[in-house]
PDB file of C-alpha atoms in Angstrom:
ATOM      1  CA  MET U   1     337.093-100.855 119.993  1.00 52.00           C
ATOM      2  CA  GLU U   2     338.682 -97.314 120.164  1.00 86.00           C
ATOM      3  CA  PHE U   3     335.401 -95.654 120.938  1.00 95.00           C
ATOM      4  CA  ASP U   4     332.212 -96.733 122.668  1.00 94.00           C
ATOM      5  CA  CYS U   5     330.808 -93.409 123.501  1.00 98.00           C
ATOM      6  CA  PHE U   6     329.186 -91.035 120.879  1.00 98.00           C
ATOM      7  CA  ILE U   7     328.077 -87.641 121.672  1.00 99.00           C
ATOM      8  CA  PHE U   8     326.063 -85.921 119.232  1.00 99.00           C
ATOM      9  CA  ASP U   9     324.757 -82.503 118.560  1.00 97.00           C
ATOM     10  CA  PHE U  10     321.071 -82.470 117.314  1.00 96.00           C
ATOM     11  CA  ASP U  11     320.311 -79.300 115.034  1.00 93.00           C
ATOM     12  CA  GLY U  12     322.205 -79.724 111.593  1.00 92.00           C
ATOM     13  CA  THR U  13     323.879 -83.121 112.842  1.00 96.00           C
ATOM     14  CA  ILE U  14     321.074 -85.636 113.547  1.00 98.00           C
ATOM     15  CA  ALA U  15     318.121 -83.598 112.499  1.00 96.00           C
ATOM     16  CA  TYR U  16     317.502 -80.957 109.767  1.00 93.00           C
ATOM     17  CA  THR U  17     315.567 -78.195 111.582  1.00 90.00           C
ATOM     18  CA  ASP U  18     316.285 -75.134 109.323  1.00 87.00           C
ATOM     19  CA  ARG U  19     312.881 -74.926 107.905  1.00 88.00           C
ATOM     20  CA  ALA U  20     311.191 -75.062 111.410  1.00 90.00           C
ATOM     21  CA  TYR U  21     313.387 -72.060 112.522  1.00 87.00           C
ATOM     22  CA  GLN U  22     312.854 -70.157 109.396  1.00 88.00           C
ATOM     23  CA  ALA U  23     309.446 -70.565 109.292  1.00 91.00           C
ATOM     24  CA  ALA U  24     309.035 -69.461 113.186  1.00 90.00           C
ATOM     25  CA  TYR U  25     311.529 -66.691 112.502  1.00 89.00           C
ATOM     26  CA  ARG U  26     309.795 -64.971 109.521  1.00 90.00           C
ATOM     27  CA  TYR U  27     306.422 -65.541 111.522  1.00 91.00           C
ATOM     28  CA  ALA U  28     307.163 -63.548 114.618  1.00 90.00           C
ATOM     29  CA  ILE U  29     308.982 -60.979 112.610  1.00 88.00           C
ATOM     30  CA  LYS U  30     306.224 -60.248 110.055  1.00 90.00           C
ATOM     31  CA  LEU U  31     303.498 -60.590 113.033  1.00 89.00           C
ATOM     32  CA  HIS U  32     305.578 -57.913 115.149  1.00 88.00           C
ATOM     33  CA  THR U  33     307.179 -55.763 112.078  1.00 86.00           C
ATOM     34  CA  GLY U  34     305.025 -55.929 109.526  1.00 87.00           C
ATOM     35  CA  LYS U  35     308.364 -57.144 107.448  1.00 87.00           C
ATOM     36  CA  ASP U  36     308.902 -59.968 105.115  1.00 88.00           C
ATOM     37  CA  ILE U  37     312.250 -61.607 105.876  1.00 82.00           C
ATOM     38  CA  ASP U  38     314.176 -63.519 103.373  1.00 77.00           C
ATOM     39  CA  ASP U  39     315.610 -66.885 104.812  1.00 70.00           C
ATOM     40  CA  SER U  40     319.049 -65.892 103.656  1.00 70.00           C
ATOM     41  CA  VAL U  41     319.082 -63.163 106.355  1.00 67.00           C
ATOM     42  CA  PHE U  42     319.032 -66.113 108.994  1.00 66.00           C
ATOM     43  CA  SER U  43     321.564 -68.397 106.986  1.00 62.00           C
ATOM     44  CA  GLY U  44     324.465 -66.937 108.829  1.00 57.00           C
ATOM     45  CA  SER U  45     323.253 -68.328 112.288  1.00 57.00           C
ATOM     46  CA  TRP U  46     323.181 -72.192 111.417  1.00 52.00           C
ATOM     47  CA  GLY U  47     325.752 -73.664 113.255  1.00 51.00           C
ATOM     48  CA  MET U  48     326.771 -70.656 115.029  1.00 58.00           C
ATOM     49  CA  ASN U  49     325.493 -72.030 118.495  1.00 68.00           C
ATOM     50  CA  VAL U  50     322.806 -68.740 118.875  1.00 76.00           C
ATOM     51  CA  THR U  51     320.136 -68.574 120.483  1.00 81.00           C
ATOM     52  CA  PRO U  52     316.341 -67.662 119.020  1.00 84.00           C
ATOM     53  CA  GLU U  53     316.486 -64.384 121.251  1.00 84.00           C
ATOM     54  CA  GLU U  54     320.107 -63.407 119.377  1.00 83.00           C
ATOM     55  CA  VAL U  55     318.889 -64.089 115.975  1.00 84.00           C
ATOM     56  CA  LEU U  56     315.271 -61.928 116.582  1.00 85.00           C
ATOM     57  CA  LEU U  57     317.050 -59.387 118.797  1.00 83.00           C
ATOM     58  CA  PRO U  58     318.334 -57.162 115.641  1.00 82.00           C
ATOM     59  CA  HIS U  59     314.777 -57.233 114.285  1.00 78.00           C
ATOM     60  CA  CYS U  60     312.974 -56.037 117.115  1.00 77.00           C
ATOM     61  CA  GLY U  61     312.331 -52.666 115.890  1.00 65.00           C
ATOM     62  CA  GLY U  62     312.349 -50.978 119.209  1.00 60.00           C
ATOM     63  CA  GLY U  63     309.970 -53.298 120.465  1.00 64.00           C
ATOM     64  CA  GLU U  64     310.059 -55.853 123.260  1.00 78.00           C
ATOM     65  CA  ILE U  65     312.039 -58.996 122.404  1.00 87.00           C
ATOM     66  CA  SER U  66     309.710 -61.263 124.732  1.00 89.00           C
ATOM     67  CA  ALA U  67     307.043 -60.484 122.640  1.00 89.00           C
ATOM     68  CA  LEU U  68     308.895 -61.479 119.316  1.00 90.00           C
ATOM     69  CA  LEU U  69     310.340 -64.586 121.504  1.00 90.00           C
ATOM     70  CA  GLU U  70     306.711 -65.578 122.383  1.00 92.00           C
ATOM     71  CA  SER U  71     305.436 -65.425 118.863  1.00 92.00           C
ATOM     72  CA  PHE U  72     308.487 -67.507 117.431  1.00 90.00           C
ATOM     73  CA  GLU U  73     308.085 -70.292 120.211  1.00 90.00           C
ATOM     74  CA  GLU U  74     304.303 -70.693 119.404  1.00 93.00           C
ATOM     75  CA  HIS U  75     304.764 -71.165 115.883  1.00 92.00           C
ATOM     76  CA  TYR U  76     307.858 -73.365 116.464  1.00 89.00           C
ATOM     77  CA  TYR U  77     306.135 -75.867 118.709  1.00 90.00           C
ATOM     78  CA  GLU U  78     303.027 -75.525 117.037  1.00 92.00           C
ATOM     79  CA  ASN U  79     304.430 -76.613 113.675  1.00 92.00           C
ATOM     80  CA  HIS U  80     307.967 -77.907 113.987  1.00 89.00           C
ATOM     81  CA  HIS U  81     306.341 -81.775 113.923  1.00 89.00           C
ATOM     82  CA  LEU U  82     305.416 -80.889 109.860  1.00 91.00           C
ATOM     83  CA  MET U  83     309.264 -79.362 108.984  1.00 91.00           C
ATOM     84  CA  LEU U  84     311.660 -81.522 110.425  1.00 92.00           C
ATOM     85  CA  SER U  85     313.484 -85.020 109.368  1.00 94.00           C
ATOM     86  CA  THR U  86     316.573 -86.835 110.486  1.00 97.00           C
ATOM     87  CA  TYR U  87     319.426 -86.724 107.975  1.00 97.00           C
ATOM     88  CA  ALA U  88     319.664 -89.451 105.454  1.00 97.00           C
ATOM     89  CA  GLY U  89     321.261 -92.308 107.125  1.00 98.00           C
ATOM     90  CA  ILE U  90     321.241 -91.085 110.626  1.00 98.00           C
ATOM     91  CA  THR U  91     318.455 -93.242 112.375  1.00 98.00           C
ATOM     92  CA  GLU U  92     320.361 -96.423 110.585  1.00 98.00           C
ATOM     93  CA  VAL U  93     323.684 -95.536 111.998  1.00 98.00           C
ATOM     94  CA  LEU U  94     322.184 -94.904 115.644  1.00 98.00           C
ATOM     95  CA  THR U  95     320.912 -98.008 115.449  1.00 98.00           C
ATOM     96  CA  GLU U  96     324.246 -99.615 114.571  1.00 97.00           C
ATOM     97  CA  LEU U  97     325.972 -97.864 117.285  1.00 97.00           C
ATOM     98  CA  ARG U  98     323.433 -99.029 120.060  1.00 95.00           C
ATOM     99  CA  ASN U  99     323.879-102.862 118.365  1.00 95.00           C
ATOM    100  CA  TYR U 100     327.680-102.661 119.199  1.00 94.00           C
ATOM    101  CA  ARG U 101     326.479-101.648 122.651  1.00 94.00           C
ATOM    102  CA  ALA U 102     328.091 -98.143 122.197  1.00 96.00           C
ATOM    103  CA  LEU U 103     326.653 -95.141 124.403  1.00 98.00           C
ATOM    104  CA  VAL U 104     324.719 -92.622 122.394  1.00 98.00           C
ATOM    105  CA  GLY U 105     324.200 -89.010 123.758  1.00 99.00           C
ATOM    106  CA  ILE U 106     323.382 -85.834 122.834  1.00 99.00           C
ATOM    107  CA  VAL U 107     324.593 -82.492 123.874  1.00 98.00           C
ATOM    108  CA  SER U 108     322.502 -79.561 122.491  1.00 96.00           C
ATOM    109  CA  LEU U 109     321.784 -75.958 123.086  1.00 92.00           C
ATOM    110  CA  LYS U 110     318.062 -76.573 122.460  1.00 90.00           C
ATOM    111  CA  PRO U 111     315.551 -76.535 125.370  1.00 90.00           C
ATOM    112  CA  ARG U 112     314.597 -79.611 126.719  1.00 94.00           C
ATOM    113  CA  ARG U 113     311.174 -79.101 125.881  1.00 90.00           C
ATOM    114  CA  ALA U 114     311.918 -79.048 122.312  1.00 90.00           C
ATOM    115  CA  GLY U 115     314.578 -81.661 122.266  1.00 94.00           C
ATOM    116  CA  GLU U 116     312.631 -84.394 123.899  1.00 96.00           C
ATOM    117  CA  ARG U 117     309.743 -83.572 121.799  1.00 94.00           C
ATOM    118  CA  GLU U 118     311.926 -83.744 118.586  1.00 95.00           C
ATOM    119  CA  LEU U 119     313.480 -87.214 119.598  1.00 97.00           C
ATOM    120  CA  ALA U 120     310.200 -88.654 119.751  1.00 96.00           C
ATOM    121  CA  ILE U 121     308.889 -86.743 116.509  1.00 95.00           C
ATOM    122  CA  THR U 122     312.014 -88.608 114.841  1.00 96.00           C
ATOM    123  CA  GLY U 123     311.643 -91.624 116.106  1.00 97.00           C
ATOM    124  CA  ILE U 124     315.114 -91.919 117.781  1.00 98.00           C
ATOM    125  CA  SER U 125     314.132 -91.526 121.336  1.00 98.00           C
ATOM    126  CA  SER U 126     314.948 -95.257 122.264  1.00 98.00           C
ATOM    127  CA  LEU U 127     318.343 -94.798 120.548  1.00 98.00           C
ATOM    128  CA  ILE U 128     319.536 -92.373 122.912  1.00 98.00           C
ATOM    129  CA  ASP U 129     320.833 -93.139 126.364  1.00 98.00           C
ATOM    130  CA  ALA U 130     321.158 -89.658 127.598  1.00 98.00           C
ATOM    131  CA  SER U 131     320.958 -86.237 126.651  1.00 98.00           C
ATOM    132  CA  VAL U 132     321.892 -82.611 128.078  1.00 98.00           C
ATOM    133  CA  TRP U 133     319.948 -79.985 126.886  1.00 97.00           C
ATOM    134  CA  GLY U 134     320.269 -76.073 126.958  1.00 93.00           C
ATOM    135  CA  ASP U 135     318.435 -75.474 130.177  1.00 93.00           C
ATOM    136  CA  ASP U 136     320.390 -78.369 131.674  1.00 96.00           C
ATOM    137  CA  VAL U 137     323.832 -76.003 131.797  1.00 96.00           C
ATOM    138  CA  ALA U 138     324.928 -72.793 133.441  1.00 93.00           C
ATOM    139  CA  LEU U 139     327.354 -72.681 130.487  1.00 93.00           C
ATOM    140  CA  ARG U 140     326.800 -73.181 126.747  1.00 89.00           C
ATOM    141  CA  LYS U 141     328.990 -74.533 123.773  1.00 93.00           C
ATOM    142  CA  PRO U 142     331.886 -74.349 123.657  1.00 94.00           C
ATOM    143  CA  HIS U 143     332.617 -74.311 127.268  1.00 96.00           C
ATOM    144  CA  PRO U 144     332.733 -78.229 128.040  1.00 98.00           C
ATOM    145  CA  ASP U 145     329.989 -78.534 130.878  1.00 98.00           C
ATOM    146  CA  GLY U 146     327.651 -80.370 128.561  1.00 98.00           C
ATOM    147  CA  VAL U 147     330.032 -83.250 127.506  1.00 98.00           C
ATOM    148  CA  HIS U 148     330.970 -83.345 131.343  1.00 98.00           C
ATOM    149  CA  LYS U 149     327.589 -83.932 132.359  1.00 98.00           C
ATOM    150  CA  LEU U 150     326.638 -86.326 129.749  1.00 98.00           C
ATOM    151  CA  ILE U 151     329.660 -88.642 130.553  1.00 98.00           C
ATOM    152  CA  ALA U 152     329.216 -88.494 134.017  1.00 98.00           C
ATOM    153  CA  SER U 153     325.465 -89.464 133.821  1.00 98.00           C
ATOM    154  CA  LEU U 154     326.432 -92.448 131.270  1.00 98.00           C
ATOM    155  CA  ARG U 155     329.387 -93.379 133.430  1.00 97.00           C
ATOM    156  CA  ALA U 156     331.409 -93.442 130.467  1.00 98.00           C
ATOM    157  CA  ASP U 157     335.443 -93.338 129.808  1.00 97.00           C
ATOM    158  CA  ALA U 158     336.163 -90.151 128.122  1.00 97.00           C
ATOM    159  CA  SER U 159     339.037 -91.503 126.622  1.00 96.00           C
ATOM    160  CA  ARG U 160     336.971 -93.600 124.302  1.00 96.00           C
ATOM    161  CA  ALA U 161     334.363 -90.926 123.579  1.00 98.00           C
ATOM    162  CA  ILE U 162     333.989 -88.687 120.657  1.00 98.00           C
ATOM    163  CA  VAL U 163     332.052 -85.548 120.238  1.00 99.00           C
ATOM    164  CA  ILE U 164     330.278 -85.043 116.742  1.00 98.00           C
ATOM    165  CA  GLY U 165     328.716 -82.155 115.575  1.00 97.00           C
ATOM    166  CA  ASP U 166     328.216 -79.371 112.741  1.00 94.00           C
ATOM    167  CA  SER U 167     329.681 -76.464 114.421  1.00 92.00           C
ATOM    168  CA  ALA U 168     332.787 -74.838 115.400  1.00 93.00           C
ATOM    169  CA  ALA U 169     331.341 -74.655 118.913  1.00 93.00           C
ATOM    170  CA  ASP U 170     330.763 -78.375 119.157  1.00 96.00           C
ATOM    171  CA  ILE U 171     334.583 -79.264 117.922  1.00 97.00           C
ATOM    172  CA  LEU U 172     335.773 -76.581 120.789  1.00 96.00           C
ATOM    173  CA  MET U 173     333.376 -78.156 123.361  1.00 98.00           C
ATOM    174  CA  GLY U 174     335.134 -81.128 122.825  1.00 98.00           C
ATOM    175  CA  ARG U 175     338.380 -80.261 122.509  1.00 98.00           C
ATOM    176  CA  ALA U 176     337.946 -78.254 125.946  1.00 98.00           C
ATOM    177  CA  ALA U 177     336.523 -81.527 127.604  1.00 98.00           C
ATOM    178  CA  GLY U 178     339.617 -83.734 126.509  1.00 98.00           C
ATOM    179  CA  VAL U 179     337.532 -85.739 123.982  1.00 98.00           C
ATOM    180  CA  LYS U 180     338.028 -86.558 120.359  1.00 98.00           C
ATOM    181  CA  THR U 181     335.964 -84.734 117.847  1.00 98.00           C
ATOM    182  CA  GLY U 182     334.205 -85.456 114.838  1.00 98.00           C
ATOM    183  CA  ALA U 183     333.007 -82.849 111.922  1.00 97.00           C
ATOM    184  CA  ALA U 184     329.393 -83.495 110.606  1.00 97.00           C
ATOM    185  CA  LEU U 185     330.091 -82.228 106.745  1.00 96.00           C
ATOM    186  CA  TRP U 186     326.685 -83.942 105.399  1.00 95.00           C
ATOM    187  CA  ASN U 187     324.704 -80.811 106.001  1.00 86.00           C
ATOM    188  CA  GLY U 188     327.420 -78.958 103.729  1.00 81.00           C
ATOM    189  CA  ARG U 189     329.255 -76.597 106.373  1.00 77.00           C
ATOM    190  CA  GLU U 190     333.123 -77.186 105.034  1.00 79.00           C
ATOM    191  CA  SER U 191     334.142 -74.224 106.966  1.00 81.00           C
ATOM    192  CA  LEU U 192     334.008 -76.839 109.821  1.00 87.00           C
ATOM    193  CA  ARG U 193     337.228 -78.105 108.784  1.00 88.00           C
ATOM    194  CA  GLU U 194     338.994 -74.873 109.834  1.00 91.00           C
ATOM    195  CA  VAL U 195     338.774 -75.740 113.575  1.00 94.00           C
ATOM    196  CA  ASP U 196     341.102 -79.017 113.162  1.00 96.00           C
ATOM    197  CA  PRO U 197     338.521 -81.542 114.284  1.00 97.00           C
ATOM    198  CA  ASP U 198     340.004 -85.010 114.780  1.00 97.00           C
ATOM    199  CA  PHE U 199     337.975 -86.508 112.162  1.00 97.00           C
ATOM    200  CA  GLU U 200     335.696 -85.970 109.158  1.00 97.00           C
ATOM    201  CA  PHE U 201     332.525 -87.340 108.158  1.00 97.00           C
ATOM    202  CA  ARG U 202     330.968 -86.843 104.849  1.00 96.00           C
ATOM    203  CA  THR U 203     328.255 -88.876 105.266  1.00 98.00           C
ATOM    204  CA  PRO U 204     326.725 -90.361 108.737  1.00 98.00           C
ATOM    205  CA  GLN U 205     327.646 -94.007 107.707  1.00 98.00           C
ATOM    206  CA  GLU U 206     331.352 -93.037 107.854  1.00 97.00           C
ATOM    207  CA  ILE U 207     330.999 -92.794 111.713  1.00 98.00           C
ATOM    208  CA  ILE U 208     330.552 -96.600 111.659  1.00 96.00           C
ATOM    209  CA  SER U 209     334.144 -97.116 110.662  1.00 92.00           C
ATOM    210  CA  LEU U 210     334.990 -95.849 114.285  1.00 92.00           C
ATOM    211  CA  LEU U 211     333.913 -99.144 115.840  1.00 86.00           C
ATOM    212  CA  SER U 212     336.416-101.119 113.852  1.00 65.00           C
ATOM    213  CA  GLN U 213     339.345 -98.996 115.173  1.00 58.00           C
ATOM    214  CA  SER U 214     341.600-100.391 118.039  1.00 42.00           C
TER     215      SER U 214
END
């Protein structure tokens, strides 16, 4: 097969986490500013490779961003298990990739503390061979550092690897690392096509077609 190393983003690609983030943002901003914020305020940040601190900063109202961030993290970690889920079909795809003895990894901006908990919550920890989280790298996406670290840890062949994600940063990261790229379009982010990924996947199941290519 052409590909035997599949590198996924997490938020928006493997797991639907928008509700957990939205609820935590609303909670922190309401607590510290008294303002009720509509979810649409945050919609522009999805798939944009931004940190919670960067999302909260415009709403800190002259107060300490650290206080908002602490409240955000408190709410997120206490409630994310109630609000996140994997996208339909993704668990089956990860299972099939493993059955083909392909290597499966994750490169995500999310902190390791959250990432590992969410792999456990979604029940896919055993399907992931290795992961690189935001606090594992000095330079975040679209810098290729995360891909390089993951490929090295897996002892994989970069020429047989593909990065699959839902943001432009994922595609640019893969390209900078010298690997093929795939756009995860199943969450509706059609604008991702503008950065010219090598492949487009409208459903997770379409990824399996790569296993039969030679």
